[in-house]
Amino acid sequence: MARPSAWGFFCRAFPVTAIPSLQVAEIFGKQHANVLRDIEQFLTQQPEIFVEPNFGVIEYPVRRGFGTEMVKAYLLSKDGFPYAGKAFLPAHPAR
């Protein structure tokens, strides 16, 4: 199971630090659903050899009514984050 670390999450099974897509949404001030959409669009354009080690699918519980629902999220490695993160930056920087 993932546990918090200085850079986001650290997976004990593999020595890879990663940041959850929820935190990416928070950093860029976007809705998580839109971040998921952008990541999934980005992943369709990448070779599997890049996607597999750098983008993991996870689920987290969300309270809905009287129960909980498992919602999809991604863990982005520190190698994958810079490439996917470009999708969240403005097309033209403010001057």
Tab-separated table of N, CA, C and O in Angstrom:
chain	number	residue	atom	x	y	z
A	1	MET	N	0.837	-1.187	0.000
A	1	MET	CA	0.000	0.000	0.000
A	1	MET	C	0.874	1.240	0.000
A	1	MET	O	1.951	1.251	0.570
A	2	ALA	N	0.409	2.290	-0.627
A	2	ALA	CA	1.170	3.534	-0.684
A	2	ALA	C	1.098	4.262	0.651
A	2	ALA	O	0.102	4.208	1.345
A	3	ARG	N	2.181	4.942	0.999
A	3	ARG	CA	2.180	5.751	2.210
A	3	ARG	C	2.756	7.120	1.878
A	3	ARG	O	3.576	7.242	0.968
A	4	PRO	N	2.337	8.178	2.577
A	4	PRO	CA	2.822	9.518	2.271
A	4	PRO	C	4.328	9.615	2.426
A	4	PRO	O	4.926	8.976	3.276
A	5	SER	N	4.955	10.417	1.596
A	5	SER	CA	6.376	10.716	1.719
A	5	SER	C	6.571	12.179	1.340
A	5	SER	O	5.623	12.890	1.058
A	6	ALA	N	7.805	12.611	1.291
A	6	ALA	CA	8.092	14.015	1.010
A	6	ALA	C	7.618	14.437	-0.376
A	6	ALA	O	7.188	15.559	-0.573
A	7	TRP	N	7.670	13.550	-1.359
A	7	TRP	CA	7.328	13.939	-2.716
A	7	TRP	C	5.916	13.552	-3.121
A	7	TRP	O	5.470	13.869	-4.186
A	8	GLY	N	5.191	12.928	-2.320
A	8	GLY	CA	3.854	12.476	-2.666
A	8	GLY	C	3.614	11.127	-2.039
A	8	GLY	O	3.316	11.037	-0.873
A	9	PHE	N	3.802	10.072	-2.797
A	9	PHE	CA	3.597	8.732	-2.279
A	9	PHE	C	4.812	7.875	-2.599
A	9	PHE	O	5.495	8.092	-3.585
A	10	PHE	N	5.068	6.900	-1.762
A	10	PHE	CA	6.148	5.952	-1.997
A	10	PHE	C	5.554	4.565	-1.940
A	10	PHE	O	4.912	4.197	-0.975
A	11	CYS	N	5.735	3.824	-2.996
A	11	CYS	CA	5.215	2.461	-3.064
A	11	CYS	C	6.280	1.518	-2.516
A	11	CYS	O	7.390	1.477	-3.039
A	12	ARG	N	5.957	0.790	-1.477
A	12	ARG	CA	6.948	-0.085	-0.845
A	12	ARG	C	7.366	-1.237	-1.750
A	12	ARG	O	8.470	-1.741	-1.649
A	13	ALA	N	6.489	-1.650	-2.649
A	13	ALA	CA	6.812	-2.780	-3.517
A	13	ALA	C	7.853	-2.389	-4.567
A	13	ALA	O	8.644	-3.204	-4.996
A	14	PHE	N	7.837	-1.133	-4.993
A	14	PHE	CA	8.764	-0.653	-6.007
A	14	PHE	C	9.365	0.658	-5.514
A	14	PHE	O	8.650	1.515	-5.030
A	15	PRO	N	10.664	0.831	-5.647
A	15	PRO	CA	11.296	2.063	-5.160
A	15	PRO	C	11.060	3.239	-6.113
A	15	PRO	O	11.958	3.711	-6.784
A	16	VAL	N	9.815	3.693	-6.187
A	16	VAL	CA	9.449	4.782	-7.079
A	16	VAL	C	8.620	5.785	-6.296
A	16	VAL	O	7.654	5.406	-5.641
A	17	THR	N	8.991	7.043	-6.355
A	17	THR	CA	8.150	8.055	-5.743
A	17	THR	C	7.145	8.514	-6.776
A	17	THR	O	7.426	8.533	-7.974
A	18	ALA	N	5.955	8.879	-6.328
A	18	ALA	CA	4.891	9.261	-7.242
A	18	ALA	C	3.975	10.278	-6.581
A	18	ALA	O	3.947	10.392	-5.359
A	19	ILE	N	3.214	10.980	-7.397
A	19	ILE	CA	2.259	11.961	-6.915
A	19	ILE	C	0.873	11.540	-7.407
A	19	ILE	O	0.709	11.187	-8.570
A	20	PRO	N	-0.133	11.539	-6.532
A	20	PRO	CA	-1.472	11.149	-6.972
A	20	PRO	C	-2.117	12.255	-7.806
A	20	PRO	O	-1.852	13.442	-7.609
A	21	SER	N	-2.981	11.860	-8.731
A	21	SER	CA	-3.661	12.828	-9.584
A	21	SER	C	-4.527	13.793	-8.779
A	21	SER	O	-4.743	14.936	-9.203
A	22	LEU	N	-4.981	13.386	-7.610
A	22	LEU	CA	-5.728	14.292	-6.727
A	22	LEU	C	-4.862	15.482	-6.320
A	22	LEU	O	-5.319	16.622	-6.290
A	23	GLN	N	-3.616	15.207	-6.008
A	23	GLN	CA	-2.701	16.273	-5.605
A	23	GLN	C	-2.349	17.145	-6.808
A	23	GLN	O	-2.189	18.354	-6.674
A	24	VAL	N	-2.236	16.547	-7.995
A	24	VAL	CA	-1.986	17.312	-9.215
A	24	VAL	C	-3.128	18.295	-9.442
A	24	VAL	O	-2.904	19.472	-9.739
A	25	ALA	N	-4.366	17.832	-9.283
A	25	ALA	CA	-5.529	18.697	-9.455
A	25	ALA	C	-5.484	19.866	-8.468
A	25	ALA	O	-5.751	21.011	-8.837
A	26	GLU	N	-5.115	19.571	-7.239
A	26	GLU	CA	-5.036	20.614	-6.220
A	26	GLU	C	-3.949	21.637	-6.557
A	26	GLU	O	-4.162	22.842	-6.453
A	27	ILE	N	-2.786	21.160	-6.974
A	27	ILE	CA	-1.663	22.047	-7.301
A	27	ILE	C	-2.027	22.998	-8.434
A	27	ILE	O	-1.717	24.189	-8.384
A	28	PHE	N	-2.679	22.479	-9.475
A	28	PHE	CA	-2.991	23.293	-10.639
A	28	PHE	C	-4.356	23.973	-10.555
A	28	PHE	O	-4.762	24.667	-11.484
A	29	GLY	N	-5.092	23.777	-9.465
A	29	GLY	CA	-6.389	24.413	-9.293
A	29	GLY	C	-7.433	23.920	-10.279
A	29	GLY	O	-8.246	24.693	-10.776
A	30	LYS	N	-7.417	22.625	-10.571
A	30	LYS	CA	-8.350	22.032	-11.530
A	30	LYS	C	-9.231	21.008	-10.833
A	30	LYS	O	-8.902	20.506	-9.768
A	31	GLN	N	-10.360	20.677	-11.448
A	31	GLN	CA	-11.198	19.598	-10.932
A	31	GLN	C	-10.539	18.265	-11.266
A	31	GLN	O	-9.972	18.098	-12.352
A	32	HIS	N	-10.636	17.323	-10.325
A	32	HIS	CA	-9.989	16.031	-10.521
A	32	HIS	C	-10.511	15.319	-11.762
A	32	HIS	O	-9.739	14.675	-12.486
A	33	ALA	N	-11.794	15.437	-12.050
A	33	ALA	CA	-12.364	14.793	-13.242
A	33	ALA	C	-11.688	15.310	-14.511
A	33	ALA	O	-11.422	14.540	-15.444
A	34	ASN	N	-11.376	16.596	-14.550
A	34	ASN	CA	-10.710	17.163	-15.727
A	34	ASN	C	-9.253	16.716	-15.816
A	34	ASN	O	-8.726	16.493	-16.908
A	35	VAL	N	-8.609	16.565	-14.671
A	35	VAL	CA	-7.232	16.062	-14.655
A	35	VAL	C	-7.206	14.620	-15.154
A	35	VAL	O	-6.353	14.254	-15.965
A	36	LEU	N	-8.158	13.791	-14.700
A	36	LEU	CA	-8.238	12.403	-15.180
A	36	LEU	C	-8.430	12.369	-16.694
A	36	LEU	O	-7.767	11.599	-17.395
A	37	ARG	N	-9.326	13.200	-17.196
A	37	ARG	CA	-9.585	13.265	-18.636
A	37	ARG	C	-8.306	13.616	-19.398
A	37	ARG	O	-7.961	12.974	-20.385
A	38	ASP	N	-7.576	14.627	-18.917
A	38	ASP	CA	-6.355	15.054	-19.593
A	38	ASP	C	-5.261	13.993	-19.526
A	38	ASP	O	-4.539	13.768	-20.498
A	39	ILE	N	-5.129	13.330	-18.382
A	39	ILE	CA	-4.130	12.259	-18.255
A	39	ILE	C	-4.476	11.118	-19.210
A	39	ILE	O	-3.602	10.608	-19.912
A	40	GLU	N	-5.745	10.714	-19.241
A	40	GLU	CA	-6.141	9.610	-20.123
A	40	GLU	C	-5.932	9.960	-21.594
A	40	GLU	O	-5.499	9.120	-22.385
A	41	GLN	N	-6.194	11.199	-21.963
A	41	GLN	CA	-5.940	11.640	-23.340
A	41	GLN	C	-4.438	11.603	-23.635
A	41	GLN	O	-4.011	11.135	-24.687
A	42	PHE	N	-3.628	12.063	-22.686
A	42	PHE	CA	-2.177	12.042	-22.832
A	42	PHE	C	-1.668	10.603	-22.984
A	42	PHE	O	-0.823	10.324	-23.837
A	43	LEU	N	-2.212	9.686	-22.175
A	43	LEU	CA	-1.744	8.299	-22.190
A	43	LEU	C	-2.031	7.600	-23.515
A	43	LEU	O	-1.273	6.715	-23.916
A	44	THR	N	-3.115	7.973	-24.194
A	44	THR	CA	-3.429	7.341	-25.489
A	44	THR	C	-2.403	7.680	-26.547
A	44	THR	O	-2.296	6.979	-27.552
A	45	GLN	N	-1.635	8.738	-26.334
A	45	GLN	CA	-0.654	9.199	-27.319
A	45	GLN	C	0.765	8.721	-27.001
A	45	GLN	O	1.707	9.079	-27.711
A	46	GLN	N	0.922	7.938	-25.929
A	46	GLN	CA	2.254	7.511	-25.488
A	46	GLN	C	2.446	6.017	-25.699
A	46	GLN	O	1.502	5.254	-25.620
A	47	PRO	N	3.703	5.600	-25.931
A	47	PRO	CA	3.963	4.160	-26.055
A	47	PRO	C	3.806	3.454	-24.707
A	47	PRO	O	4.070	4.042	-23.648
A	48	GLU	N	3.367	2.221	-24.758
A	48	GLU	CA	3.124	1.426	-23.542
A	48	GLU	C	4.383	1.310	-22.684
A	48	GLU	O	4.296	1.280	-21.460
A	49	ILE	N	5.533	1.300	-23.302
A	49	ILE	CA	6.789	1.168	-22.559
A	49	ILE	C	7.032	2.383	-21.658
A	49	ILE	O	7.711	2.293	-20.641
A	50	PHE	N	6.464	3.527	-21.999
A	50	PHE	CA	6.560	4.724	-21.165
A	50	PHE	C	5.429	4.773	-20.135
A	50	PHE	O	5.637	5.160	-18.989
A	51	VAL	N	4.245	4.367	-20.544
A	51	VAL	CA	3.057	4.473	-19.685
A	51	VAL	C	3.136	3.540	-18.484
A	51	VAL	O	2.901	3.954	-17.341
A	52	GLU	N	3.457	2.282	-18.721
A	52	GLU	CA	3.392	1.272	-17.670
A	52	GLU	C	4.212	1.601	-16.424
A	52	GLU	O	3.688	1.517	-15.318
A	53	PRO	N	5.472	2.005	-16.545
A	53	PRO	CA	6.235	2.272	-15.320
A	53	PRO	C	5.979	3.643	-14.699
A	53	PRO	O	6.380	3.896	-13.570
A	54	ASN	N	5.310	4.544	-15.423
A	54	ASN	CA	5.185	5.916	-14.950
A	54	ASN	C	3.778	6.356	-14.550
A	54	ASN	O	3.612	7.433	-13.973
A	55	PHE	N	2.760	5.551	-14.850
A	55	PHE	CA	1.377	5.911	-14.537
A	55	PHE	C	0.648	4.690	-13.994
A	55	PHE	O	0.365	3.754	-14.727
A	56	GLY	N	0.340	4.708	-12.714
A	56	GLY	CA	-0.381	3.606	-12.094
A	56	GLY	C	-1.808	4.011	-11.779
A	56	GLY	O	-2.075	5.148	-11.403
A	57	VAL	N	-2.732	3.080	-11.936
A	57	VAL	CA	-4.143	3.338	-11.608
A	57	VAL	C	-4.394	2.885	-10.177
A	57	VAL	O	-3.999	1.786	-9.790
A	58	ILE	N	-5.011	3.757	-9.391
A	58	ILE	CA	-5.376	3.437	-8.010
A	58	ILE	C	-6.846	3.791	-7.812
A	58	ILE	O	-7.458	4.419	-8.682
A	59	GLU	N	-7.395	3.390	-6.697
A	59	GLU	CA	-8.749	3.774	-6.309
A	59	GLU	C	-8.708	4.281	-4.880
A	59	GLU	O	-7.900	3.826	-4.075
A	60	TYR	N	-9.583	5.238	-4.587
A	60	TYR	CA	-9.680	5.757	-3.235
A	60	TYR	C	-11.157	5.884	-2.865
A	60	TYR	O	-11.999	6.081	-3.735
A	61	PRO	N	-11.493	5.750	-1.572
A	61	PRO	CA	-12.900	5.809	-1.165
A	61	PRO	C	-13.407	7.243	-1.056
A	61	PRO	O	-12.701	8.120	-0.576
A	62	VAL	N	-14.644	7.448	-1.519
A	62	VAL	CA	-15.324	8.745	-1.405
A	62	VAL	C	-16.693	8.482	-0.798
A	62	VAL	O	-17.399	7.571	-1.228
A	63	ARG	N	-17.064	9.279	0.192
A	63	ARG	CA	-18.389	9.126	0.798
A	63	ARG	C	-19.462	9.653	-0.137
A	63	ARG	O	-19.353	10.754	-0.653
A	64	ARG	N	-20.468	8.838	-0.383
A	64	ARG	CA	-21.620	9.211	-1.220
A	64	ARG	C	-22.875	8.800	-0.470
A	64	ARG	O	-23.097	7.607	-0.256
A	65	GLY	N	-23.668	9.755	-0.069
A	65	GLY	CA	-24.883	9.424	0.667
A	65	GLY	C	-24.561	8.714	1.966
A	65	GLY	O	-23.812	9.215	2.791
A	66	PHE	N	-25.081	7.499	2.115
A	66	PHE	CA	-24.854	6.724	3.333
A	66	PHE	C	-23.745	5.683	3.169
A	66	PHE	O	-23.494	4.897	4.058
A	67	GLY	N	-23.086	5.672	2.027
A	67	GLY	CA	-22.045	4.676	1.797
A	67	GLY	C	-20.792	5.309	1.215
A	67	GLY	O	-20.618	6.520	1.241
A	68	THR	N	-19.935	4.463	0.698
A	68	THR	CA	-18.725	4.940	0.043
A	68	THR	C	-18.635	4.343	-1.346
A	68	THR	O	-19.174	3.266	-1.614
A	69	GLU	N	-17.961	5.054	-2.198
A	69	GLU	CA	-17.751	4.615	-3.576
A	69	GLU	C	-16.255	4.696	-3.860
A	69	GLU	O	-15.586	5.620	-3.407
A	70	MET	N	-15.735	3.732	-4.578
A	70	MET	CA	-14.332	3.756	-4.955
A	70	MET	C	-14.190	4.549	-6.248
A	70	MET	O	-14.895	4.281	-7.225
A	71	VAL	N	-13.299	5.530	-6.240
A	71	VAL	CA	-13.113	6.418	-7.381
A	71	VAL	C	-11.702	6.240	-7.929
A	71	VAL	O	-10.741	6.089	-7.177
A	72	LYS	N	-11.577	6.290	-9.239
A	72	LYS	CA	-10.301	6.088	-9.923
A	72	LYS	C	-9.407	7.318	-9.801
A	72	LYS	O	-9.877	8.452	-9.823
A	73	ALA	N	-8.113	7.065	-9.687
A	73	ALA	CA	-7.096	8.110	-9.699
A	73	ALA	C	-5.827	7.511	-10.303
A	73	ALA	O	-5.754	6.299	-10.526
A	74	TYR	N	-4.863	8.338	-10.583
A	74	TYR	CA	-3.578	7.873	-11.109
A	74	TYR	C	-2.471	8.249	-10.151
A	74	TYR	O	-2.533	9.274	-9.479
A	75	LEU	N	-1.432	7.429	-10.110
A	75	LEU	CA	-0.177	7.781	-9.465
A	75	LEU	C	0.803	8.067	-10.595
A	75	LEU	O	1.044	7.213	-11.450
A	76	LEU	N	1.348	9.270	-10.605
A	76	LEU	CA	2.298	9.673	-11.636
A	76	LEU	C	3.695	9.633	-11.033
A	76	LEU	O	3.935	10.251	-9.989
A	77	SER	N	4.605	8.915	-11.683
A	77	SER	CA	5.973	8.862	-11.177
A	77	SER	C	6.636	10.214	-11.411
A	77	SER	O	6.143	11.048	-12.169
A	78	LYS	N	7.780	10.424	-10.771
A	78	LYS	CA	8.452	11.700	-10.995
A	78	LYS	C	9.061	11.777	-12.389
A	78	LYS	O	9.429	12.854	-12.823
A	79	ASP	N	9.109	10.672	-13.110
A	79	ASP	CA	9.517	10.715	-14.515
A	79	ASP	C	8.322	11.012	-15.419
A	79	ASP	O	8.463	11.668	-16.446
A	80	GLY	N	7.140	10.548	-15.052
A	80	GLY	CA	5.946	10.765	-15.866
A	80	GLY	C	5.270	12.097	-15.620
A	80	GLY	O	4.663	12.678	-16.518
A	81	PHE	N	5.374	12.614	-14.391
A	81	PHE	CA	4.682	13.851	-14.041
A	81	PHE	C	5.051	15.041	-14.924
A	81	PHE	O	4.153	15.766	-15.378
A	82	PRO	N	6.330	15.300	-15.204
A	82	PRO	CA	6.648	16.484	-16.017
A	82	PRO	C	6.009	16.450	-17.405
A	82	PRO	O	5.598	17.490	-17.917
A	83	TYR	N	5.900	15.264	-17.998
A	83	TYR	CA	5.306	15.164	-19.332
A	83	TYR	C	3.798	15.380	-19.282
A	83	TYR	O	3.234	16.114	-20.075
A	84	ALA	N	3.130	14.743	-18.340
A	84	ALA	CA	1.680	14.910	-18.211
A	84	ALA	C	1.347	16.296	-17.684
A	84	ALA	O	0.328	16.872	-18.057
A	85	GLY	N	2.200	16.843	-16.834
A	85	GLY	CA	1.963	18.161	-16.245
A	85	GLY	C	1.913	19.278	-17.257
A	85	GLY	O	1.280	20.309	-17.027
A	86	LYS	N	2.547	19.092	-18.404
A	86	LYS	CA	2.509	20.114	-19.454
A	86	LYS	C	1.083	20.388	-19.903
A	86	LYS	O	0.763	21.494	-20.309
A	87	ALA	N	0.215	19.397	-19.823
A	87	ALA	CA	-1.183	19.560	-20.238
A	87	ALA	C	-1.932	20.519	-19.320
A	87	ALA	O	-2.947	21.086	-19.721
A	88	PHE	N	-1.435	20.742	-18.111
A	88	PHE	CA	-2.142	21.580	-17.151
A	88	PHE	C	-1.625	23.017	-17.123
A	88	PHE	O	-2.174	23.859	-16.437
A	89	LEU	N	-0.541	23.275	-17.853
A	89	LEU	CA	0.009	24.623	-17.894
A	89	LEU	C	-0.710	25.442	-18.953
A	89	LEU	O	-1.167	24.909	-19.958
A	90	PRO	N	-0.811	26.775	-18.765
A	90	PRO	CA	-1.450	27.610	-19.787
A	90	PRO	C	-0.658	27.565	-21.096
A	90	PRO	O	0.566	27.404	-21.086
A	91	ALA	N	-1.368	27.686	-22.213
A	91	ALA	CA	-0.732	27.631	-23.525
A	91	ALA	C	0.251	28.786	-23.701
A	91	ALA	O	1.317	28.617	-24.266
A	92	HIS	N	-0.137	29.957	-23.225
A	92	HIS	CA	0.733	31.127	-23.317
A	92	HIS	C	0.938	31.693	-21.916
A	92	HIS	O	-0.007	32.082	-21.266
A	93	PRO	N	2.194	31.722	-21.469
A	93	PRO	CA	2.445	32.233	-20.109
A	93	PRO	C	2.065	33.705	-19.990
A	93	PRO	O	2.175	34.455	-20.960
A	94	ALA	N	1.618	34.102	-18.810
A	94	ALA	CA	1.281	35.500	-18.568
A	94	ALA	C	2.526	36.358	-18.653
A	94	ALA	O	3.598	35.965	-18.228
A	95	ARG	N	2.373	37.546	-19.207
A	95	ARG	CA	3.537	38.452	-19.318
A	95	ARG	C	3.354	39.636	-18.435
A	95	ARG	O	2.378	40.101	-18.115
